[in-house]
Amino acid sequence: MKLFTSIRSQRVTSLGERRLIGRIRGWLGNVCPPAPFGIGDDCAVLPRPGRSLLVTTDPVIAGRHFDAAVPARAVGAKLLKRNLSDIAAMGGTPRTAVVSLALAPATSIGWLRSFYAGLAQCARRHQVKVVGGDITQAPDGFFGAFLTLLGEATAARVITRQGARAGDQLYVTGALGGSRLGHHFTFEPRLREGEWLARRPEIRAMIDLSDGLAKDVRELVPPPLAADLQPDEIPIAADARRWARRTGGSPLEHALRDGEDYELLMVVDGRRPADGLLKNWRQHFPRLPLTRIGRIVRGGSAKFRLGANLLADGGFEHLRPDSARDRSR
Amino acid sequence: MKLFTSIRSQRVTSLGERRLIGRIRGWLGNVCPPAPFGIGDDCAVLPRPGRSLLVTTDPVIAGRHFDAAVPARAVGAKLLKRNLSDIAAMGGTPRTAVVSLALAPATSIGWLRSFYAGLAQCARRHQVKVVGGDITQAPDGFFGAFLTLLGEATAARVITRQGARAGDQLYVTGALGGSRLGHHFTFEPRLREGEWLARRPEIRAMIDLSDGLAKDVRELVPPPLAADLQPDEIPIAADARRWARRTGGSPLEHALRDGEDYELLMVVDGRRPADGLLKNWRQHFPRLPLTRIGRIVRGGSAKFRLGANLLADGGFEHLRPDSARDRSR
């Protein structure tokens, strides 16, 4: 059997990311435990005496996650920050990373030095150690750095994606959309916020927004639940408005679908008054809004609805036949 | 600064793998602890209450580690086995893996299913769980799978690459050379052997042979030590003789330089009689030879010597300007 095929229906792009992940879980069978101990949450949880371990992995690939306009330092920092955001989404503390490089022969030593300078600076800031890695030669024109990050649960529990119930509320940190105007490199992973939230009994489930609210919210609301989002309440970033002016579409659509927000989306227990949570949040994080954007309902087949309108799936798709428009992402 | 450069002296290939790793350690500074807690051993050791954790990472990349002639199942198994061998070299037990995929759009679903079948079968056999990963679209023609493996120390101690002293003896498991005739896919990582050796007080240091004895032995003998190898004692695989007939060179040269043996090379305390070790070894592993191949001497600037001849460095180089001859590796 050949690695690559010209028959469209037999290509991974015909499945899309979500279904391909489902297939991989099936192929692995009992080798992959159910989430959060296996595939399916922001990190995998490895139960331990004492505090559970968290594991996550995310790469940066030239032409896919960055282009020539992005400084090498920012690429190195982003590699770590993407993974830090996954640890934040479970309320964990990052500890240890390994980095596997696949490098074309023509890769510049100077560029790589700056890349590592950015990675090291970010690691120092978050007290992460980079303890190992691998270097392999790749075909001409290819650069990929694949980081695996280990962390530890901070609180007695880990916040997973599971736990939402009808009647619960949806909250999000920060503002959404327009990340390509800079936020996708300058974002701060919400580690302190995630750790704090993991200690609050009101929080039932959490995820970091990497593929856009419209897509990621579905991970928190398995059928027959759905998310009933209030369009007027969704915090729209100034860059989403700028980006909408430049590229068309409404600012709200960009807030829903651009992706790479790296904010935290969480499910708050609907039976508990949220006043205490919000008051305490403002004391600890006075500069970062925490906004109620909707609630969990029984939705039948709807993935989520926006005010009166039912919306189809959306957000960033990692595997699509035509990837040209996402090259600079 | 540009990612790729046409100036030879500024390319990563002008450094070679060993010096590039040295640079990366420098760039990371105090973010990378000294080996074995950071870069520089088969795995990084993460000290823990109870048993230390071990972390290692190795990929398989199309055109580099396999070609169209290799069945997808064998590629999937090899991805895990490469990493298992690193755990074996420290006397650890493998536990948990994550896999990051970079896939061209035309990647075949059927090929990938077989790849995961091979990976899952190998994981089941070694009781490894695959708990997570990532999927990212890569440029046309690229396929890379990047695995990070976590393990645990089995014995009270972990066997590192450090600890050799003048007067110690060098031993190797199995037979060396000619791996491209099949062994580089069919090999068995020496996990049981590594665990057993970690409990033997005679073993001072250990490494798995991935780049060839000539290159890997240097990792065990930092200056001013050198390895004095006995050419008549080096166990030469039948495939090394076959490969030598086909491609030229002596069988010994192939045993020294082919790489991908995935046997264990170890330093045995020269002050302890090795009879007990060998007798016990034969009882536990009657089918796998353990052979004394040389000793540790004070060598001045020599990296290692072979009988009367001083040999230059050698073995598989991961970064070289002309990689064409290694494509099927």
XYZ file of C-alpha atoms in Angstrom:
658
model
C 0.000 0.000 0.000
C 1.313 3.443 -0.895
C 1.847 6.269 1.572
C 0.322 8.884 -0.736
C -2.714 8.453 -2.945
C -4.236 10.450 -5.789
C -7.736 9.117 -5.017
C -9.503 11.864 -3.092
C -11.778 9.638 -1.043
C -8.774 7.696 0.266
C -6.866 10.770 1.452
C -6.763 11.903 5.069
C -8.145 15.276 3.964
C -11.404 13.584 2.953
C -11.992 12.768 6.630
C -11.003 16.062 8.226
C -9.262 16.312 11.561
C -12.098 15.346 13.865
C -13.045 12.148 12.074
C -9.404 11.218 11.538
C -8.810 11.481 15.281
C -11.830 9.227 15.793
C -10.341 6.703 13.390
C -6.972 6.797 15.131
C -8.660 6.067 18.463
C -10.346 3.123 16.824
C -7.113 1.849 15.271
C -5.341 2.087 18.621
C -8.153 0.246 20.407
C -7.372 -0.564 24.028
C -3.859 0.891 23.610
C -5.544 4.307 23.969
C -7.480 4.704 27.250
C -10.666 6.819 27.311
C -10.261 10.601 27.788
C -8.916 12.294 29.836
C -6.465 9.411 30.268
C -6.072 9.046 26.508
C -6.854 11.016 23.335
C -9.643 13.592 23.596
C -8.789 16.349 26.051
C -6.359 19.272 26.089
C -3.791 17.076 27.821
C -3.700 13.401 28.681
C -3.906 12.799 32.430
C -1.491 10.231 33.845
C -2.720 9.386 37.349
C 0.059 9.234 39.945
C 0.332 8.936 43.656
C 0.343 12.601 44.678
C -0.336 14.874 41.744
C -1.366 13.585 38.339
C 0.906 14.200 35.377
C -0.343 16.040 32.292
C 1.052 15.472 28.783
C 0.405 17.460 25.616
C 2.107 17.852 22.236
C 1.935 20.546 19.537
C 4.310 21.528 16.738
C 5.214 24.573 14.680
C 5.753 23.907 10.965
C 7.088 26.430 8.447
C 4.436 27.533 5.957
C 1.710 26.243 8.235
C 2.120 27.980 11.584
C 4.452 30.782 10.523
C 5.897 32.407 7.426
C 8.964 34.491 6.572
C 7.449 37.625 8.144
C 7.555 36.149 11.655
C 10.758 36.616 13.709
C 12.437 33.349 14.704
C 12.208 34.279 18.403
C 8.429 34.565 18.150
C 8.242 31.136 16.473
C 10.279 29.542 19.275
C 8.127 31.169 21.940
C 4.933 30.164 20.162
C 6.003 26.532 20.037
C 6.074 26.451 23.820
C 3.074 28.733 24.354
C 0.762 26.537 22.250
C 1.550 23.688 24.613
C 1.395 25.857 27.744
C -2.140 26.822 26.781
C -3.165 23.144 26.861
C -1.730 22.775 30.365
C -3.577 25.966 31.384
C -6.849 24.530 30.082
C -6.648 21.716 32.648
C -5.521 23.943 35.494
C -2.018 22.468 35.551
C 1.518 23.732 36.072
C 4.027 23.192 33.230
C 7.299 21.472 34.106
C 9.337 19.749 31.396
C 9.594 19.792 27.595
C 11.346 17.822 24.862
C 11.718 19.161 21.309
C 12.101 17.066 18.162
C 13.389 18.984 15.126
C 12.991 18.036 11.457
C 15.283 20.345 9.480
C 16.017 20.861 5.804
C 19.796 20.894 5.139
C 19.674 24.612 4.294
C 18.256 25.611 7.706
C 20.141 28.644 8.968
C 22.135 28.305 12.198
C 21.433 31.955 12.989
C 17.689 31.528 12.554
C 17.748 28.438 14.754
C 19.709 30.300 17.442
C 17.030 32.995 17.566
C 14.314 30.336 17.589
C 15.913 28.736 20.657
C 16.445 32.129 22.281
C 12.696 32.745 22.039
C 11.922 29.257 23.304
C 14.382 29.575 26.198
C 13.099 32.982 27.264
C 9.533 31.703 27.349
C 10.644 28.538 29.194
C 12.500 30.593 31.817
C 9.489 32.764 32.378
C 7.271 29.775 33.055
C 9.946 27.760 34.868
C 9.899 25.009 32.257
C 13.009 22.885 31.661
C 13.848 21.684 28.144
C 15.441 18.325 28.897
C 15.945 16.616 25.575
C 15.026 16.196 21.971
C 16.039 14.878 18.618
C 17.365 16.314 15.361
C 16.541 14.700 12.030
C 17.253 15.888 8.535
C 14.110 16.665 6.536
C 13.501 17.288 2.819
C 14.428 20.636 1.283
C 12.163 23.465 2.364
C 10.854 21.734 5.492
C 11.157 22.976 9.049
C 9.130 21.479 11.862
C 9.635 21.571 15.636
C 7.530 19.117 17.669
C 7.317 19.829 21.365
C 5.927 17.560 24.056
C 5.203 19.224 27.382
C 4.750 17.582 30.761
C 2.961 19.315 33.575
C 1.443 18.557 36.937
C -2.018 19.002 38.335
C -1.995 22.049 40.614
C -5.163 21.458 42.559
C -6.526 18.199 43.885
C -8.452 17.834 40.649
C -7.821 18.342 36.960
C -10.397 20.244 34.902
C -11.326 18.202 31.841
C -13.628 18.897 28.914
C -16.274 16.626 30.401
C -18.886 17.569 32.985
C -21.309 20.062 31.397
C -24.996 19.699 32.268
C -28.107 21.371 30.923
C -28.590 24.624 32.818
C -24.878 25.333 33.216
C -23.356 28.603 32.044
C -20.559 29.268 29.552
C -17.855 31.825 30.377
C -14.807 32.937 28.425
C -11.690 34.901 29.333
C -10.479 37.872 27.285
C -11.802 38.779 23.834
C -11.988 36.739 20.643
C -11.113 36.984 16.951
C -8.617 38.646 14.633
C -5.684 36.660 16.006
C -3.793 36.832 12.721
C -3.150 40.512 13.279
C -0.616 39.517 15.913
C -2.341 37.843 18.851
C -1.471 34.356 17.556
C 2.149 35.132 18.423
C 1.811 37.645 21.253
C -0.806 35.784 23.333
C -0.161 34.878 26.945
C -1.146 31.341 27.901
C -3.687 31.587 30.732
C -1.677 29.528 33.206
C -2.277 31.544 36.365
C -5.931 31.842 35.484
C -6.217 28.106 34.784
C -4.598 27.188 38.095
C -6.909 29.547 39.946
C -10.001 28.223 38.158
C -9.056 24.618 38.955
C -9.508 25.490 42.646
C -12.988 26.970 42.167
C -15.781 24.462 42.747
C -18.052 26.314 40.299
C -15.971 25.225 37.282
C -17.198 21.990 35.759
C -15.257 21.783 32.478
C -12.749 23.838 30.508
C -10.929 24.054 27.165
C -8.525 26.506 25.569
C -9.738 28.183 22.381
C -7.318 27.264 19.624
C -9.591 26.477 16.673
C -12.232 29.133 17.333
C -15.220 29.299 19.681
C -17.619 27.825 17.073
C -15.578 24.641 16.802
C -14.098 24.315 20.270
C -17.356 24.843 22.181
C -18.605 21.557 20.728
C -15.960 19.706 22.736
C -17.678 20.835 25.952
C -21.232 19.926 24.944
C -21.586 16.304 23.859
C -25.006 15.386 22.427
C -27.782 15.725 23.413
C -26.434 18.938 24.932
C -25.850 22.078 22.898
C -24.439 25.512 23.606
C -26.877 28.399 23.391
C -24.597 31.366 22.740
C -25.707 34.977 23.189
C -24.257 36.904 20.252
C -24.435 40.248 22.066
C -22.412 38.893 24.957
C -19.495 37.392 23.036
C -16.454 39.624 23.686
C -15.072 40.675 20.323
C -11.416 41.703 20.101
C -10.552 45.036 18.499
C -8.441 43.039 16.039
C -11.516 41.045 14.984
C -13.147 44.321 13.919
C -9.994 45.424 12.110
C -9.645 42.057 10.431
C -13.326 42.109 9.415
C -12.845 45.503 7.781
C -9.863 44.169 5.897
C -11.159 40.792 4.815
C -14.943 41.006 4.973
C -17.319 39.063 7.176
C -18.750 40.345 10.427
C -16.599 40.895 13.528
C -18.777 38.334 15.331
C -18.055 35.726 12.694
C -14.344 36.337 13.135
C -14.685 36.053 16.901
C -16.433 32.718 16.378
C -14.149 31.226 13.757
C -10.686 32.755 13.481
C -9.074 30.507 16.075
C -5.784 30.934 17.953
C -7.428 32.993 20.682
C -5.778 30.909 23.415
C -8.407 32.104 25.865
C -10.148 29.759 28.307
C -13.734 28.675 27.703
C -15.391 27.129 30.740
C -18.614 25.587 31.972
C -19.849 27.043 35.263
C -22.226 25.060 37.451
C -25.685 26.534 36.844
C -26.878 25.676 40.367
C -24.295 27.885 42.053
C -24.548 31.671 42.018
C -21.666 33.012 39.905
C -21.408 36.319 41.823
C -18.692 35.027 44.157
C -16.701 33.593 41.295
C -16.847 36.851 39.328
C -16.040 39.054 42.306
C -13.045 36.952 43.250
C -11.929 36.771 39.625
C -11.899 40.577 39.347
C -9.775 40.813 42.478
C -7.216 38.351 41.142
C -7.292 39.270 37.458
C -8.467 42.885 37.268
C -7.230 43.329 33.706
C -8.709 40.225 32.112
C -12.487 40.095 31.584
C -14.396 36.930 32.419
C -17.619 37.034 30.424
C -20.773 34.951 30.403
C -21.520 34.167 26.757
C -24.287 31.580 26.906
C -25.634 28.487 28.522
C -25.890 24.747 28.054
C -29.245 23.460 26.815
C -30.683 20.214 25.557
C -30.228 20.763 21.849
C -31.227 17.624 20.030
C -28.985 17.452 17.000
C -27.819 21.093 17.121
C -24.106 21.553 17.743
C -24.710 25.035 19.021
C -27.065 27.893 18.383
C -26.498 31.583 18.280
C -29.467 33.523 19.503
C -32.297 32.265 17.324
C -30.110 30.847 14.560
C -28.713 27.381 14.371
C -25.147 27.434 13.178
C -23.270 24.726 11.373
C -19.852 23.546 12.476
C -17.042 25.964 11.996
C -13.644 27.093 13.103
C -10.183 26.159 11.974
C -9.903 22.817 10.192
C -6.420 21.298 10.418
C -6.765 19.032 7.434
C -8.315 20.445 4.329
C -7.663 19.705 0.671
C -7.016 23.356 -0.122
C -4.672 24.666 2.519
C -3.352 27.646 0.572
C -5.484 30.219 2.362
C -4.145 29.150 5.748
C -0.486 29.162 4.944
C 0.438 32.101 7.110
C -1.406 30.788 10.117
C 16.786 36.634 9.323
C 15.759 33.917 6.914
C 14.923 30.324 7.874
C 16.897 28.840 4.977
C 20.246 30.030 3.659
C 22.291 29.312 0.542
C 25.560 30.086 2.364
C 27.086 26.727 3.237
C 28.907 27.843 6.372
C 25.668 29.183 7.835
C 23.699 25.966 7.338
C 23.050 23.459 10.104
C 24.708 20.778 7.970
C 28.035 22.621 8.285
C 27.971 21.843 12.021
C 26.870 18.224 11.934
C 24.621 16.685 14.547
C 27.019 16.544 17.480
C 28.111 20.159 17.343
C 24.572 21.348 16.628
C 23.380 19.602 19.798
C 26.192 21.356 21.670
C 25.025 24.696 20.292
C 21.421 24.007 21.261
C 22.514 23.251 24.826
C 24.350 26.553 24.836
C 21.381 28.453 23.431
C 19.091 26.934 26.048
C 21.504 27.796 28.872
C 20.111 27.082 32.334
C 16.782 26.051 30.789
C 18.511 22.730 30.005
C 19.885 20.954 33.094
C 23.097 18.881 32.808
C 22.750 15.253 31.624
C 21.144 12.915 32.560
C 18.559 15.466 33.730
C 18.796 17.345 30.437
C 20.137 16.806 26.900
C 22.927 14.239 26.558
C 21.780 10.761 27.481
C 19.473 8.156 25.925
C 16.587 9.550 27.965
C 16.235 12.553 30.223
C 15.805 11.563 33.861
C 13.103 13.416 35.792
C 13.695 12.720 39.481
C 10.532 11.903 41.417
C 9.646 10.652 44.831
C 9.649 6.896 44.254
C 10.853 6.004 40.792
C 12.373 8.536 38.434
C 10.631 9.259 35.153
C 12.431 8.796 31.833
C 11.603 10.794 28.679
C 12.827 10.256 25.144
C 11.708 11.334 21.661
C 12.422 9.964 18.168
C 10.560 10.294 14.877
C 10.116 8.392 11.620
C 10.163 10.524 8.482
C 9.347 9.300 4.955
C 12.423 9.226 2.706
C 14.670 9.361 5.740
C 13.795 6.421 7.965
C 11.763 4.401 5.481
C 10.893 4.231 1.800
C 8.099 2.793 -0.323
C 9.450 -0.754 0.069
C 8.713 -0.849 3.813
C 5.238 -1.991 4.940
C 3.298 0.633 6.890
C 2.946 -1.742 9.876
C 6.725 -2.017 10.146
C 7.056 1.778 10.064
C 4.547 2.162 12.906
C 6.292 -0.487 14.987
C 9.696 1.038 14.323
C 8.538 4.444 15.510
C 7.844 2.978 18.933
C 10.803 0.561 18.966
C 13.338 3.338 18.355
C 12.079 5.002 21.507
C 11.794 1.742 23.464
C 15.468 1.137 22.780
C 16.339 4.411 24.516
C 14.340 3.369 27.583
C 16.110 -0.014 27.496
C 19.505 1.712 27.455
C 18.775 3.247 30.859
C 17.288 0.099 32.326
C 13.772 1.542 32.424
C 10.232 0.309 31.789
C 8.209 2.046 29.062
C 4.777 3.384 30.005
C 3.161 6.129 27.937
C 3.530 7.635 24.462
C 2.179 10.612 22.530
C 2.436 10.856 18.730
C 2.499 14.058 16.697
C 1.788 13.596 12.973
C 2.742 15.939 10.130
C 0.881 14.722 7.043
C 0.772 15.777 3.406
C -2.831 16.154 2.176
C -2.448 13.093 -0.084
C -1.572 10.743 2.814
C -3.542 7.531 2.398
C -6.043 6.600 5.111
C -5.343 2.919 4.449
C -1.600 3.344 4.843
C -2.126 5.267 8.069
C -4.449 2.555 9.402
C -1.720 -0.056 8.848
C 0.863 2.261 10.405
C -1.268 2.538 13.558
C -1.945 -1.210 13.540
C 1.815 -1.806 13.683
C 2.254 0.829 16.355
C -0.640 -0.545 18.438
C 0.575 -4.134 18.206
C 4.032 -3.136 19.399
C 2.530 -0.970 22.157
C 0.338 -3.826 23.377
C 3.289 -6.160 23.483
C 5.272 -3.783 25.670
C 2.270 -2.577 27.683
C 2.652 0.980 26.467
C -0.393 3.275 26.291
C -0.693 5.838 23.491
C -2.494 8.644 25.273
C -2.506 11.576 22.908
C -1.032 13.394 19.987
C -1.529 16.006 17.349
C -2.272 16.070 13.624
C -0.959 18.871 11.438
C -1.048 19.237 7.692
C 2.401 19.216 6.084
C 3.605 20.167 2.598
C 3.067 17.769 -0.302
C 5.234 14.677 -0.117
C 5.960 14.921 3.612
C 5.115 12.351 6.253
C 6.609 12.500 9.725
C 5.505 10.883 12.983
C 7.144 12.223 16.152
C 6.785 10.054 19.224
C 7.630 10.985 22.800
C 7.865 8.083 25.220
C 7.706 8.192 29.000
C 9.089 5.404 31.115
C 10.001 4.668 34.691
C 13.190 3.560 36.325
C 12.894 -0.140 37.138
C 15.680 -0.501 39.636
C 16.678 1.882 42.384
C 19.090 3.478 39.956
C 19.106 4.535 36.315
C 22.051 3.524 34.118
C 23.391 6.610 32.351
C 26.181 7.077 29.798
C 28.450 8.436 32.504
C 30.645 6.452 34.857
C 33.380 4.733 32.817
C 36.866 4.581 34.363
C 40.214 3.475 32.975
C 40.500 -0.277 33.433
C 36.781 -0.946 32.905
C 35.587 -3.403 30.263
C 33.253 -2.893 27.293
C 30.544 -5.457 26.545
C 27.903 -5.572 23.832
C 24.734 -7.614 23.329
C 23.989 -9.446 20.073
C 25.885 -8.917 16.821
C 26.518 -5.763 14.829
C 26.292 -4.455 11.276
C 24.267 -4.928 8.107
C 21.074 -3.578 9.657
C 19.761 -2.329 6.338
C 19.149 -5.898 5.235
C 16.177 -5.945 7.577
C 17.345 -5.681 11.185
C 16.584 -1.944 11.306
C 12.891 -2.890 11.167
C 12.863 -6.346 12.738
C 15.014 -5.592 15.797
C 13.756 -6.216 19.305
C 14.454 -3.407 21.769
C 16.496 -4.869 24.633
C 14.049 -3.940 27.358
C 14.181 -7.087 29.489
C 17.950 -7.123 29.178
C 18.233 -3.446 30.107
C 16.044 -3.892 33.189
C 18.103 -6.883 34.271
C 21.396 -5.068 33.720
C 20.221 -2.054 35.742
C 20.077 -4.370 38.777
C 23.634 -5.652 38.316
C 26.204 -3.685 40.335
C 28.911 -4.454 37.747
C 27.317 -2.185 35.125
C 28.668 1.345 35.280
C 27.297 2.936 32.104
C 25.204 1.962 29.078
C 23.968 3.179 25.685
C 21.946 1.687 22.846
C 23.727 1.406 19.509
C 21.757 3.469 17.012
C 24.457 5.309 15.051
C 27.058 2.512 14.993
C 29.613 1.304 17.526
C 32.349 3.617 16.179
C 30.288 6.706 16.887
C 28.227 5.647 19.899
C 31.153 4.266 21.952
C 32.502 7.803 22.196
C 29.516 8.776 24.309
C 30.700 6.368 27.020
C 34.358 7.494 27.073
C 34.757 11.212 27.627
C 38.361 12.509 27.261
C 40.954 11.704 28.478
C 39.454 8.212 28.323
C 39.334 6.188 25.117
C 37.928 2.814 24.116
C 40.467 0.190 23.138
C 38.422 -2.170 20.969
C 39.575 -5.708 20.089
C 38.692 -6.212 16.421
C 38.688 -10.002 16.719
C 36.160 -9.859 19.540
C 33.558 -7.613 17.949
C 30.526 -9.808 17.120
C 29.758 -9.344 13.439
C 26.221 -10.058 12.224
C 25.761 -12.411 9.274
C 24.013 -9.519 7.542
C 27.155 -7.386 7.912
C 29.053 -9.970 5.876
C 26.277 -10.135 3.282
C 26.086 -6.351 3.102
C 29.873 -6.129 2.759
C 29.793 -8.529 -0.183
C 27.110 -6.438 -1.813
C 28.439 -2.952 -1.180
C 32.162 -3.385 -0.497
C 34.072 -2.582 2.657
C 35.004 -5.141 5.302
C 32.382 -6.827 7.503
C 34.153 -5.295 10.530
C 33.766 -1.813 9.099
C 30.061 -2.430 8.633
C 29.772 -3.716 12.193
C 31.467 -0.520 13.363
C 29.599 1.988 11.239
C 26.282 0.828 9.800
C 24.189 1.888 12.772
C 20.651 0.838 13.757
C 21.884 -2.213 15.655
C 19.748 -1.350 18.687
C 21.966 -3.549 20.823
C 23.198 -2.456 24.255
C 26.803 -1.352 24.753
C 27.884 -1.236 28.390
C 30.800 -0.446 30.646
C 31.529 -3.156 33.224
C 33.448 -2.326 36.400
C 37.023 -3.560 35.803
C 37.585 -4.263 39.497
C 34.830 -6.854 39.706
C 35.228 -10.288 38.187
C 32.791 -10.561 35.265
C 32.309 -14.336 35.586
C 29.230 -14.021 37.769
C 27.677 -11.479 35.441
C 28.261 -13.654 32.386
C 27.073 -16.855 34.029
C 23.887 -15.208 35.232
C 23.375 -13.554 31.863
C 23.495 -16.891 30.074
C 20.890 -18.305 32.442
C 18.526 -15.411 31.830
C 19.223 -14.755 28.149
C 20.517 -18.028 26.692
C 19.893 -16.941 23.099
C 21.524 -13.514 23.186
C 25.331 -13.309 23.380
C 26.964 -10.819 25.731
C 30.479 -10.240 24.433
C 33.505 -8.427 25.786
C 34.808 -6.258 22.949
C 37.448 -4.062 24.575
C 38.413 -1.945 27.532
C 38.608 1.652 28.678
C 42.082 3.217 28.624
C 43.592 6.656 29.052
C 43.781 7.672 25.425
C 44.949 11.273 25.214
C 43.205 12.732 22.183
C 42.201 9.397 20.626
C 38.459 8.832 20.397
C 38.944 5.105 20.238
C 41.459 2.639 18.898
C 41.019 -0.659 17.204
C 43.841 -3.053 17.986
C 46.929 -1.110 16.975
C 45.169 1.392 14.724
C 43.722 4.692 15.783
C 40.407 5.272 14.087
C 38.768 8.549 13.259
C 35.157 9.264 14.157
C 32.555 7.358 12.265
C 29.063 6.027 12.244
C 25.807 7.480 11.055
C 25.700 11.265 10.773
C 22.189 12.699 11.036
C 22.935 15.974 9.327
C 25.024 15.903 6.215
C 24.924 18.081 3.118
C 24.550 15.061 0.836
C 21.893 12.875 2.325
C 20.995 10.998 -0.842
C 22.873 7.835 0.085
C 20.980 7.522 3.348
C 17.513 7.924 1.998
C 16.359 4.400 2.647
C 17.651 4.366 6.175
